[in-house]
Short mmCIF file of the C-alpha atoms (twelve columns), coordinates in Angstrom:
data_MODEL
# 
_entry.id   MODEL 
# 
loop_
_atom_site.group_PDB 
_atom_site.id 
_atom_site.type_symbol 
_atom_site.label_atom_id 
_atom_site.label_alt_id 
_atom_site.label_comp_id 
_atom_site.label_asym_id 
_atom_site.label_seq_id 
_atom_site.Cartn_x 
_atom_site.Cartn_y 
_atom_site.Cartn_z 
_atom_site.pdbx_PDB_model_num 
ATOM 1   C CA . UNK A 1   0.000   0.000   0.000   1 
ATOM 2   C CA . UNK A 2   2.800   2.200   0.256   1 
ATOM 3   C CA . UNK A 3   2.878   3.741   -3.209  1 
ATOM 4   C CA . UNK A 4   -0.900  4.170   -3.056  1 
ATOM 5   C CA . UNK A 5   -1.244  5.845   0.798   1 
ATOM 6   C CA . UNK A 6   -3.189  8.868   -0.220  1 
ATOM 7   C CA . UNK A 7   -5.267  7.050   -2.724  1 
ATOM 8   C CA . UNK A 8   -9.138  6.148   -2.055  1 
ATOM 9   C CA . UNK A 9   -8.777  2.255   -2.950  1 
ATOM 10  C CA . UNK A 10  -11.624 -0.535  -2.349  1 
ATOM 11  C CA . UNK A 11  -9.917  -4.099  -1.558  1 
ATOM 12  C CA . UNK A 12  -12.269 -7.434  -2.261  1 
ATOM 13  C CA . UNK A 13  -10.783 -10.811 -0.566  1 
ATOM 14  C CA . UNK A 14  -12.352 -13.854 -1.322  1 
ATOM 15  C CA . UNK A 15  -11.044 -15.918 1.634   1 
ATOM 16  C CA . UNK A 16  -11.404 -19.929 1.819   1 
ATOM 17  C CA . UNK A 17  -11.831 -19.060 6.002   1 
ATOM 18  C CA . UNK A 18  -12.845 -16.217 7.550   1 
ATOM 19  C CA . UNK A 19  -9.657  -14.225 9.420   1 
ATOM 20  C CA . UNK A 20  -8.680  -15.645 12.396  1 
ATOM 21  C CA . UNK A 21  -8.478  -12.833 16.140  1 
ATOM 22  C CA . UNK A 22  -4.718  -11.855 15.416  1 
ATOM 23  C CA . UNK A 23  -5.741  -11.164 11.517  1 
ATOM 24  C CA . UNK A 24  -9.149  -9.527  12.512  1 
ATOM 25  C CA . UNK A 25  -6.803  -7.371  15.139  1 
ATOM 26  C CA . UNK A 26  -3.941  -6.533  12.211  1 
ATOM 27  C CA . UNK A 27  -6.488  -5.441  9.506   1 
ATOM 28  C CA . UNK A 28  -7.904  -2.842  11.936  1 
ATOM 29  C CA . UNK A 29  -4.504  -1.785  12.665  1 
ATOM 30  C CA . UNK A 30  -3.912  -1.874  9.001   1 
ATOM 31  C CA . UNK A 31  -7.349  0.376   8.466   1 
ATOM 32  C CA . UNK A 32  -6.407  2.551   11.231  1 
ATOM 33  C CA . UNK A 33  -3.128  3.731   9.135   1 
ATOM 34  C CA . UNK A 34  -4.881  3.730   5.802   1 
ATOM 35  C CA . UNK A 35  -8.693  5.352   6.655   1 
ATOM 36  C CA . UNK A 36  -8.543  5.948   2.798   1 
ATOM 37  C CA . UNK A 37  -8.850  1.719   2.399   1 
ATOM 38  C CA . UNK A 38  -12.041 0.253   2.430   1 
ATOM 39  C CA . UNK A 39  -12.021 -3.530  2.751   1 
ATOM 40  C CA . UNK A 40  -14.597 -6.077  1.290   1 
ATOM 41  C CA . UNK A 41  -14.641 -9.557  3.034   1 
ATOM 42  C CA . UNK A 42  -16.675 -12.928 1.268   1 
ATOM 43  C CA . UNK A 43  -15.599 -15.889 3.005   1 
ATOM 44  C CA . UNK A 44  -16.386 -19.601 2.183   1 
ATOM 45  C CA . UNK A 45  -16.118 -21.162 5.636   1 
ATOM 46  C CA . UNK A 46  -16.058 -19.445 9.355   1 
ATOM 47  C CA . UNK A 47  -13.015 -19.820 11.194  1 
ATOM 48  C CA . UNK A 48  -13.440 -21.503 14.225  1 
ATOM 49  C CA . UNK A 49  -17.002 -20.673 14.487  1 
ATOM 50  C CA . UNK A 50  -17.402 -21.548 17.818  1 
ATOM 51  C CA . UNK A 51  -14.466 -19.534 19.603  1 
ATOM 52  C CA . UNK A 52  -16.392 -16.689 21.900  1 
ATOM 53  C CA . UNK A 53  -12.527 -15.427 21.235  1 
ATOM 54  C CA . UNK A 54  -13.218 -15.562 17.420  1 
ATOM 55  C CA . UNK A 55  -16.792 -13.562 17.519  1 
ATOM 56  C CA . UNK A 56  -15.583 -11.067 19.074  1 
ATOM 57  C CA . UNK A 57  -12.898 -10.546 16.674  1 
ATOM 58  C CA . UNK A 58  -15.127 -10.777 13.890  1 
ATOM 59  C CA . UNK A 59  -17.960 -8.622  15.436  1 
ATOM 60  C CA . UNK A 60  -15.193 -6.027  16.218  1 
ATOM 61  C CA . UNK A 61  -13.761 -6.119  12.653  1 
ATOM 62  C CA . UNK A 62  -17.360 -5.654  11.325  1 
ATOM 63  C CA . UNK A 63  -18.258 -2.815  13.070  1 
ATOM 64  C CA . UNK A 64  -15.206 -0.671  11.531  1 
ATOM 65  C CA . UNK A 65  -17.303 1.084   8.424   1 
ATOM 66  C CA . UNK A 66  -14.053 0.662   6.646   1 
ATOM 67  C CA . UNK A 67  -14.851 -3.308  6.167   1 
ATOM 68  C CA . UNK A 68  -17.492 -5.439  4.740   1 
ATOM 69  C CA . UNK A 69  -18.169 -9.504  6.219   1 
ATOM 70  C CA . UNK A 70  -20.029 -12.055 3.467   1 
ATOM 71  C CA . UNK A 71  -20.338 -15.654 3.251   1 
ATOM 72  C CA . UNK A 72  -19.490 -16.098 -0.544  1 
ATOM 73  C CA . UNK A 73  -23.029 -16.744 -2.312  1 
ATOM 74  C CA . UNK A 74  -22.845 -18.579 -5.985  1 
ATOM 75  C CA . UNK A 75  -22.434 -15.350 -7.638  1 
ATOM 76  C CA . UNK A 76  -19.158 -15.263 -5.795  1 
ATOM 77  C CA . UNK A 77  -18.156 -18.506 -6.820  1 
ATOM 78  C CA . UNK A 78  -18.773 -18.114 -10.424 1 
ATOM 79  C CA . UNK A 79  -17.024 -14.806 -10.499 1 
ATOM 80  C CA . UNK A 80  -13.545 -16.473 -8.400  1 
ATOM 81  C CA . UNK A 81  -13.701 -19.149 -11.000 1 
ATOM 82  C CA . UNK A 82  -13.702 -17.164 -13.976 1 
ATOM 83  C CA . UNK A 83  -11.247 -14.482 -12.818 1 
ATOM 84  C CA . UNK A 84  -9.236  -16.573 -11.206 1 
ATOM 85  C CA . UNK A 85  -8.974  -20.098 -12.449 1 
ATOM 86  C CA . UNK A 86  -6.217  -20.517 -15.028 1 
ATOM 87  C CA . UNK A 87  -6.983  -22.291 -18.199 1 
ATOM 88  C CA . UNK A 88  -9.982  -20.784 -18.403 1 
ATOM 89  C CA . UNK A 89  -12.281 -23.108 -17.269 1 
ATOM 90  C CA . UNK A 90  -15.938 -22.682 -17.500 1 
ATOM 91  C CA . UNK A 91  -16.936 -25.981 -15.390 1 
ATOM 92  C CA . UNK A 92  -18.898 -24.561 -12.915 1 
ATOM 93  C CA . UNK A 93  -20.927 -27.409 -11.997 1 
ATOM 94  C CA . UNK A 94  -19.033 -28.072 -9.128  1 
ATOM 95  C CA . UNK A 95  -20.606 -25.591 -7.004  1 
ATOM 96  C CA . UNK A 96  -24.354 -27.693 -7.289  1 
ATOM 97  C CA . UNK A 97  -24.845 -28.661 -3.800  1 
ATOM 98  C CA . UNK A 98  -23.474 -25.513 -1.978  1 
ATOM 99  C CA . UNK A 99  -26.442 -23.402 -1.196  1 
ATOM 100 C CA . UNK A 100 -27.469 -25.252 1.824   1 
ATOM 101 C CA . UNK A 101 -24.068 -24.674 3.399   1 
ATOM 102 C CA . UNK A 102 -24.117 -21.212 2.260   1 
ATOM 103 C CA . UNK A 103 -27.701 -20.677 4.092   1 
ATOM 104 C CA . UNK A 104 -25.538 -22.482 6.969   1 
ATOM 105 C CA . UNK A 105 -22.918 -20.188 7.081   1 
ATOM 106 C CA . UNK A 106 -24.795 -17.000 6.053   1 
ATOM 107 C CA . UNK A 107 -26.864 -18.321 9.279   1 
ATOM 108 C CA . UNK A 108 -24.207 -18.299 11.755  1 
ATOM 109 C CA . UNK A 109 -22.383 -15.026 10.382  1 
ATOM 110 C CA . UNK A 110 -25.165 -13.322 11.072  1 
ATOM 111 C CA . UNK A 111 -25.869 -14.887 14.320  1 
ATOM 112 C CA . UNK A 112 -22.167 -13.773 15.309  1 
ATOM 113 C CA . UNK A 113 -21.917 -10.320 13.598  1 
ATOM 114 C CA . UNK A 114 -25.537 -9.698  15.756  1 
ATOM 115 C CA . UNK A 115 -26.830 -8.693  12.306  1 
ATOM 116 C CA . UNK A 116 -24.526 -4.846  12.331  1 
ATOM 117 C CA . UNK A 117 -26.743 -3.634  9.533   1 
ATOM 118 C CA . UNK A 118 -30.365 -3.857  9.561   1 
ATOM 119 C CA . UNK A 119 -30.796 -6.347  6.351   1 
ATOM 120 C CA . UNK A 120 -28.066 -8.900  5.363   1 
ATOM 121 C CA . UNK A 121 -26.234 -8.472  2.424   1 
ATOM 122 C CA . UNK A 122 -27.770 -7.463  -0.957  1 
ATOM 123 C CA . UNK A 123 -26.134 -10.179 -2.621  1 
ATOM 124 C CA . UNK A 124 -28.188 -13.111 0.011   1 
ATOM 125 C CA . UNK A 125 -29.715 -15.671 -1.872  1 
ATOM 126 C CA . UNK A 126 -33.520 -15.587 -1.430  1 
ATOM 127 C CA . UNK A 127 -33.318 -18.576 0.563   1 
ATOM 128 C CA . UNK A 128 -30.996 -17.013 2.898   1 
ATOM 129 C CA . UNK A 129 -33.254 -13.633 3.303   1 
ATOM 130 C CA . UNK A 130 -36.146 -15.870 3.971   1 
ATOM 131 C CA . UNK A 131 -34.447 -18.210 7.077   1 
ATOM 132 C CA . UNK A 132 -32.820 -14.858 8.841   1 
ATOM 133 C CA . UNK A 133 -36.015 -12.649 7.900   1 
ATOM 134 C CA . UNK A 134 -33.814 -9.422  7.981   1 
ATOM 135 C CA . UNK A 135 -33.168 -9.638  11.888  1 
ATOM 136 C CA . UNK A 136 -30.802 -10.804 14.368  1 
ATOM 137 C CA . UNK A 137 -31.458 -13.826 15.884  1 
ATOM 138 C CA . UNK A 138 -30.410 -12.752 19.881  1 
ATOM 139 C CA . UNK A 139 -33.247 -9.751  19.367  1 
ATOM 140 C CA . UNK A 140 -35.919 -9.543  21.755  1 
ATOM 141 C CA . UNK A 141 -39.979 -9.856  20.302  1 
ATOM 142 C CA . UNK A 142 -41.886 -7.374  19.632  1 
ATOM 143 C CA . UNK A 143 -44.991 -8.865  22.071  1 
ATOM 144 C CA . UNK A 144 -42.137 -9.847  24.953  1 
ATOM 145 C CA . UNK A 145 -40.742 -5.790  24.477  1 
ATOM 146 C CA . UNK A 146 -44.589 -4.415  24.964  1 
ATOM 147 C CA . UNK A 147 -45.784 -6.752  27.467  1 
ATOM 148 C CA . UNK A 148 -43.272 -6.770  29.568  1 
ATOM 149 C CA . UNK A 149 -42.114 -3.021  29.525  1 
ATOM 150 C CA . UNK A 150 -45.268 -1.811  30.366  1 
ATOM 151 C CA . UNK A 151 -45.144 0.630   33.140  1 
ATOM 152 C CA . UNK A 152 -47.847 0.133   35.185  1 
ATOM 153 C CA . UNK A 153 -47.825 -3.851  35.191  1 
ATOM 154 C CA . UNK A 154 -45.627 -6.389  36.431  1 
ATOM 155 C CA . UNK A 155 -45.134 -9.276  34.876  1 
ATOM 156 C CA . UNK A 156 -43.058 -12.165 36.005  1 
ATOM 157 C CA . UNK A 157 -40.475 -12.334 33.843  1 
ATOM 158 C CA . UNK A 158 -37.475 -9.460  34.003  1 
ATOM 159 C CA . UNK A 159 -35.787 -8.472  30.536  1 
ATOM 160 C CA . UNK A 160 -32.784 -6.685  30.771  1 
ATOM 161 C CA . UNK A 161 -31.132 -5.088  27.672  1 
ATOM 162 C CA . UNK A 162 -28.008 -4.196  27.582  1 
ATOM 163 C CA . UNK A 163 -25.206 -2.397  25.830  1 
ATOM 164 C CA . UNK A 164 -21.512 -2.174  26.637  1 
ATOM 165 C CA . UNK A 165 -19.166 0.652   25.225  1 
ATOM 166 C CA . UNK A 166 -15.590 -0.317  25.058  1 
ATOM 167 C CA . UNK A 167 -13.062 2.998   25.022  1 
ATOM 168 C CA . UNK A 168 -11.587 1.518   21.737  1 
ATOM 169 C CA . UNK A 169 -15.518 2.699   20.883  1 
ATOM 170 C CA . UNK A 170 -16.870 -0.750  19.624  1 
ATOM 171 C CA . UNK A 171 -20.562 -1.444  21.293  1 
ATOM 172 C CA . UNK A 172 -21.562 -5.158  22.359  1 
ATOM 173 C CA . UNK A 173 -25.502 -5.617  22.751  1 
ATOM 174 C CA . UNK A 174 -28.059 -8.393  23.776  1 
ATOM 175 C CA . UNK A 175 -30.342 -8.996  26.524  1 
ATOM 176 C CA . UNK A 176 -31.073 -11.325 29.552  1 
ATOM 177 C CA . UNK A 177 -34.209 -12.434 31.450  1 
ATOM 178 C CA . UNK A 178 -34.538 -14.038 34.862  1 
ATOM 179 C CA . UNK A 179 -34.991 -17.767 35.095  1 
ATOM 180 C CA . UNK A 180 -35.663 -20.181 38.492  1 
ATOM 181 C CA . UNK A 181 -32.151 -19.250 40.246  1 
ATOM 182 C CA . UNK A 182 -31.264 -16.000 39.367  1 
ATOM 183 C CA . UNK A 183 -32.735 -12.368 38.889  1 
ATOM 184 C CA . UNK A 184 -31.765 -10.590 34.913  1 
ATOM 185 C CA . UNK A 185 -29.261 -8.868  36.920  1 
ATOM 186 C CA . UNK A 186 -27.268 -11.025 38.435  1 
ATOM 187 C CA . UNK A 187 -27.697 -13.890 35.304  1 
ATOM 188 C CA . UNK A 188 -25.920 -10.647 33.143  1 
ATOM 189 C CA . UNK A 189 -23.457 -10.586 35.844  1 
ATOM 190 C CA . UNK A 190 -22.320 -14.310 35.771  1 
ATOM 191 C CA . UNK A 191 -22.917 -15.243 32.511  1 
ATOM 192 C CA . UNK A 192 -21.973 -11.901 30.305  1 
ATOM 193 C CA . UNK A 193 -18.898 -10.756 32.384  1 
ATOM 194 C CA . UNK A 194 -16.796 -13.911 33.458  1 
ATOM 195 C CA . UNK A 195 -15.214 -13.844 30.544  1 
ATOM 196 C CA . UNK A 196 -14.769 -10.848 29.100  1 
ATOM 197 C CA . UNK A 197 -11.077 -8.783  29.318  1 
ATOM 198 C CA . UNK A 198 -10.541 -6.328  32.423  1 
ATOM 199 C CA . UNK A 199 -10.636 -3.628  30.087  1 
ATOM 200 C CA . UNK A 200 -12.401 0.381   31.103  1 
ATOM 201 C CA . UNK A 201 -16.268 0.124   29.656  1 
ATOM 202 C CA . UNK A 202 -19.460 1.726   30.706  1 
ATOM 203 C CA . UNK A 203 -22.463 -0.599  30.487  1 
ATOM 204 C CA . UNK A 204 -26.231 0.897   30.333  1 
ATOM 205 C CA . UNK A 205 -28.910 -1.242  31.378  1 
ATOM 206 C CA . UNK A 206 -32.182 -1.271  30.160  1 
ATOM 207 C CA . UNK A 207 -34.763 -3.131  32.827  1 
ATOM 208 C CA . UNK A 208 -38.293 -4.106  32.760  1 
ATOM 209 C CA . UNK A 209 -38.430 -3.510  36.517  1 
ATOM 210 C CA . UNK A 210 -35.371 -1.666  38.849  1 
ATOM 211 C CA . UNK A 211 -33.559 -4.327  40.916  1 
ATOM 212 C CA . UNK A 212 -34.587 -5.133  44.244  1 
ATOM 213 C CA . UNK A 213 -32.592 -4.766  47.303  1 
ATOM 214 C CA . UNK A 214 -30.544 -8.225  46.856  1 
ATOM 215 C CA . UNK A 215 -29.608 -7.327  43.217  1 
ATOM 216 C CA . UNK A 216 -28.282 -3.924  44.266  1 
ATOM 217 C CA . UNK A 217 -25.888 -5.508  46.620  1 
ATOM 218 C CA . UNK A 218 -24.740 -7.959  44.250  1 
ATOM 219 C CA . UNK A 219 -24.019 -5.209  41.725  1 
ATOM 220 C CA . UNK A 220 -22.201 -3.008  44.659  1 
ATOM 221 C CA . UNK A 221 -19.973 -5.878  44.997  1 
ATOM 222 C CA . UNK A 222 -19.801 -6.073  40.940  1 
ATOM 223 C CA . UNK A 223 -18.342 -2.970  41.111  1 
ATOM 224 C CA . UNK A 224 -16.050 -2.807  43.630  1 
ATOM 225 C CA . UNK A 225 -13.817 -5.594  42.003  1 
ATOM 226 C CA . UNK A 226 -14.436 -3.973  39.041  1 
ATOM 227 C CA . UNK A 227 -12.890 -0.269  39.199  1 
ATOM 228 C CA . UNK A 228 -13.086 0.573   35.600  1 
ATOM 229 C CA . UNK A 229 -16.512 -0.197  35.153  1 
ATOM 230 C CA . UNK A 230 -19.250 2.063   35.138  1 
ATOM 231 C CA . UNK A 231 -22.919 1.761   35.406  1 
ATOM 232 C CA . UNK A 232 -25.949 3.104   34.403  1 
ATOM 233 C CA . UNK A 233 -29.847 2.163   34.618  1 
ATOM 234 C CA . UNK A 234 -32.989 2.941   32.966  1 
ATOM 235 C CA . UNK A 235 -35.821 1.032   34.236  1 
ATOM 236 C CA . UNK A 236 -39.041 0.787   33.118  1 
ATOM 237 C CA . UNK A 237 -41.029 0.768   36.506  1 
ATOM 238 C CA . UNK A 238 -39.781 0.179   40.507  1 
ATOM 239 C CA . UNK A 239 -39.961 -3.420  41.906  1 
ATOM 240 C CA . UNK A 240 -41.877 -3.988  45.043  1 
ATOM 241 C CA . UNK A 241 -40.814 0.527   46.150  1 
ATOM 242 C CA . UNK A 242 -42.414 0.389   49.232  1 
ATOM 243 C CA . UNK A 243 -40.088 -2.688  50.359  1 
ATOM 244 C CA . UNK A 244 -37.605 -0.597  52.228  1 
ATOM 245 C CA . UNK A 245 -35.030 -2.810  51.407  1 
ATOM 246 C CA . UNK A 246 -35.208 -2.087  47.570  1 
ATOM 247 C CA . UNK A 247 -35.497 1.704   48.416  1 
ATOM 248 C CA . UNK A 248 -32.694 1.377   50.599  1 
ATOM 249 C CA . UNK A 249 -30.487 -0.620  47.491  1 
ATOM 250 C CA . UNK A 250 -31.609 1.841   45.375  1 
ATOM 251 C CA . UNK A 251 -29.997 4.499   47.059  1 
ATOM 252 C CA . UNK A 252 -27.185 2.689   48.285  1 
ATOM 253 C CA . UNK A 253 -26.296 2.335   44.305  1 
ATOM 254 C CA . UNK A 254 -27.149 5.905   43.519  1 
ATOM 255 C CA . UNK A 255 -24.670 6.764   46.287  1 
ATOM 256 C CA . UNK A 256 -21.819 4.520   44.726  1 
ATOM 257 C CA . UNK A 257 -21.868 6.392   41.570  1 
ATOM 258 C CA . UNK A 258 -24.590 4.085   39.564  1 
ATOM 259 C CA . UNK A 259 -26.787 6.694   37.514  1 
ATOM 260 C CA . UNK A 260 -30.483 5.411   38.028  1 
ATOM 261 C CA . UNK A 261 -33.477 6.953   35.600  1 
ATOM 262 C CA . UNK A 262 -37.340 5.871   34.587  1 
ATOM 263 C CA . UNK A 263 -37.265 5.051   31.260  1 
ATOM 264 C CA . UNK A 264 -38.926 7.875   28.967  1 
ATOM 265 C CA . UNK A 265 -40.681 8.036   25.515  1 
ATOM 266 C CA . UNK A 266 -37.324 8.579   23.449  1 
ATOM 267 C CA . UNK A 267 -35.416 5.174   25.741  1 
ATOM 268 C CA . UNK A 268 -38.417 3.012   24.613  1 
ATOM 269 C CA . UNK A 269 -38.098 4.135   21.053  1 
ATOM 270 C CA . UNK A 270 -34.164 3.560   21.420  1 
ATOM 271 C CA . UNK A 271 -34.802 -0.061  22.980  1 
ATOM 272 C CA . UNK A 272 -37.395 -0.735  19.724  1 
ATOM 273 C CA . UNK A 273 -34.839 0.037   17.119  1 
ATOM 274 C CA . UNK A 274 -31.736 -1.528  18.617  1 
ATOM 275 C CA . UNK A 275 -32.915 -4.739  20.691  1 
ATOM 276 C CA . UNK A 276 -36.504 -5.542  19.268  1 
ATOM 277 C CA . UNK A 277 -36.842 -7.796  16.144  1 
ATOM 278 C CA . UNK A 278 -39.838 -5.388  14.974  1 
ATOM 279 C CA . UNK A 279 -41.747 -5.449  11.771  1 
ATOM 280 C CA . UNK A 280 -41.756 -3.781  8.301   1 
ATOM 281 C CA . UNK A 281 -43.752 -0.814  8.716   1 
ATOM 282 C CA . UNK A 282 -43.148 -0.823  12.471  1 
ATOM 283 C CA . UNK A 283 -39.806 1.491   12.671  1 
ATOM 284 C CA . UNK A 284 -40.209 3.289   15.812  1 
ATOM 285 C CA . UNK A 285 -42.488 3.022   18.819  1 
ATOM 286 C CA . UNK A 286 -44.066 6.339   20.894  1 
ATOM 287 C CA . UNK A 287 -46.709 4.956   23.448  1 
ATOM 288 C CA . UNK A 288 -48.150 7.767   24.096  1 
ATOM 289 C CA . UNK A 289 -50.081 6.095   27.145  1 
ATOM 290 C CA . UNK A 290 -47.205 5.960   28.887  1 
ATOM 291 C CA . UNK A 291 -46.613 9.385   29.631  1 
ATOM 292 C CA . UNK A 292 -48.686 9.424   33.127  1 
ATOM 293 C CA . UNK A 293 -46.936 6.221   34.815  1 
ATOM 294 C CA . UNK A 294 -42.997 7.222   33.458  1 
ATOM 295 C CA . UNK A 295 -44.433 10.395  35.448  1 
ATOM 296 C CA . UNK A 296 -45.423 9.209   38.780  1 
ATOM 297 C CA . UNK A 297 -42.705 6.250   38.249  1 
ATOM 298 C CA . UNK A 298 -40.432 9.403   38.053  1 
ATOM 299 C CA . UNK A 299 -41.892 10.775  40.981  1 
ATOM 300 C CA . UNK A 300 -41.572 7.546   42.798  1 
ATOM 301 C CA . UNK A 301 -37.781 7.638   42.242  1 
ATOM 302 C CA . UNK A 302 -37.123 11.129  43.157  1 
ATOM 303 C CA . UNK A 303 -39.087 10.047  47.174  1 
ATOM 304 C CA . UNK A 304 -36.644 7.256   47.520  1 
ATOM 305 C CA . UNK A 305 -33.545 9.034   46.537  1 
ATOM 306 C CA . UNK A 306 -34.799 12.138  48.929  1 
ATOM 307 C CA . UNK A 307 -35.592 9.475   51.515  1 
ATOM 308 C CA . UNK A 308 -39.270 10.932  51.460  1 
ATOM 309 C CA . UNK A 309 -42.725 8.024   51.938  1 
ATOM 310 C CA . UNK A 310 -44.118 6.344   49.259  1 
ATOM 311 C CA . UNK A 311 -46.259 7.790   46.919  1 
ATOM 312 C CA . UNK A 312 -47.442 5.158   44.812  1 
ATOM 313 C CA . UNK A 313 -49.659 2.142   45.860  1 
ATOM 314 C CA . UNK A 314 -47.916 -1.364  46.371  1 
# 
């Protein structure tokens, strides 16, 4: 690239694997030195498609707008062999049982990548389009979102959504629920976080219902091992606010630097369009009805952080 460095230049690989984490991690160093390089990735196979190691790499290499990620579709194929098979060779035939592990492959790139753009690539087979529908698999329903982020009623089941910013700027999101053992707080807590790197982040929740007093001291001690962390909550409604143990956790996060907030009109039109597998036609979501309960919800908050009664009914 040297004689080219301050020339606008578009690079297409067509890889037999996808690039492994120290290849992922020396194209964006490569990118970062030439932001006039755009890069445009088909692979046949995925690299160690299991490695949580290897996702990450992949999902970080993805979000750089510098770089495009495809499985190679038969269009692909036919182009590779004509350009580049000597002899000039116009068998083809070869390629007659691939599109099921294409759909396979398109599948689980898309499963990894968390779907960065909205619709897969343009050059999908139908039959790809069709299996993914245009959404990532790890997004949350539409019906699960509205049910159980209404303000005024509390449903069993907790969602949290969440999002963590890294300082190197890439964004990680998905979403837990509670199950038998564990509250949505403390499942993110065990199962998102053991193994990621100790590296600075800030992580924003987004929660059906705020934790109760037992979650806030497991986060407390979340945080205290883990200095260069920072938190911050939206929740939907309070859980069980006239329990003065949850008012007390509450405030006993607020007081260790956690930034708590009721979740307004624009945060549920954030949550639609970046954790809810919604619709055609159904691009945003304003429930209007929920101005009076984020209101006294608000409300709510602002007595427990002021140490004031309760103002709502249990």
């Amino acid at each position: 690239m040297k004689p080219y460095s301050n020339v606008n230049c578009s690079i297409t690989w067509y890889l037999s694997w996808s690039p492994c984490v120290n290849c992922c991690n020396e194209i964006l160093d490569f990118l970062e030195r030439h932001e006039n390089v755009n890069i445009d990735i088909h692979v046949a196979r995925l690299y160690f498609k299991d490695s949580k190691r290897t996702h990450r790499a992949l999902k970080e290499l993805a979000r750089s707008t510098q770089v495009s990620i495809n499985v190679m579709n038969m269009e692909d194929y036919k182009d590779c062999w004509k350009n580049f098979i000597q002899g000039g060779a116009d068998d083809d035939f070869w390629t007659v049982n691939f599109e099921s592990e294409i759909t396979k492959n398109c599948s689980k790139l898309c499963d990894i990548l968390e779907c960065i753009s909205r619709r897969p690539s343009a050059k999908c087979s139908e039959e790809i389009v069709k299996l993914l529908g245009y959404y990532p698999r790890w997004k949350i329903q539409p019906k699960d979102f509205k049910r159980n982020y209404l303000p005024g009623q509390h449903p069993q089941v907790v969602y949290l959504l969440y999002e963590i910013r890294w300082r190197n700027g890439s964004i990680w999101r998905n979403w837990f629920s509670n199950n038998r053992n564990q509250h949505a707080e403390v499942n993110f807590l065990e199962n998102c976080f053991s193994d990621v790197p100790p590296a600075p982040c800030s992580i924003t929740w987004f929660l059906s219902t705020s934790p109760c007093g037992k979650c806030s001291r497991r986060i407390l001690e979340f945080l205290r091992t883990h200095r260069n962390v920072t938190l911050e909550i939206y929740a939907a409604k309070l859980f069980r606010h006239q329990d003065i143990r949850n008012r007390q956790g509450l405030c006993n996060l607020v007081m260790n630097g956690v930034t708590i907030h009721i979740m307004n009109l624009a945060d549920y039109s954030y949550c639609w369009k970046r954790f809810v597998a919604y619709q055609h036609g159904e691009d945003d979501y304003w429930p209007q009805n929920f101005a009076a309960y984020i209101f006294l919800n608000w409300r709510e908050l602002g007595h427990i952080f002021l140490g004031l009664p309760p103002l709502l009914p249990y």
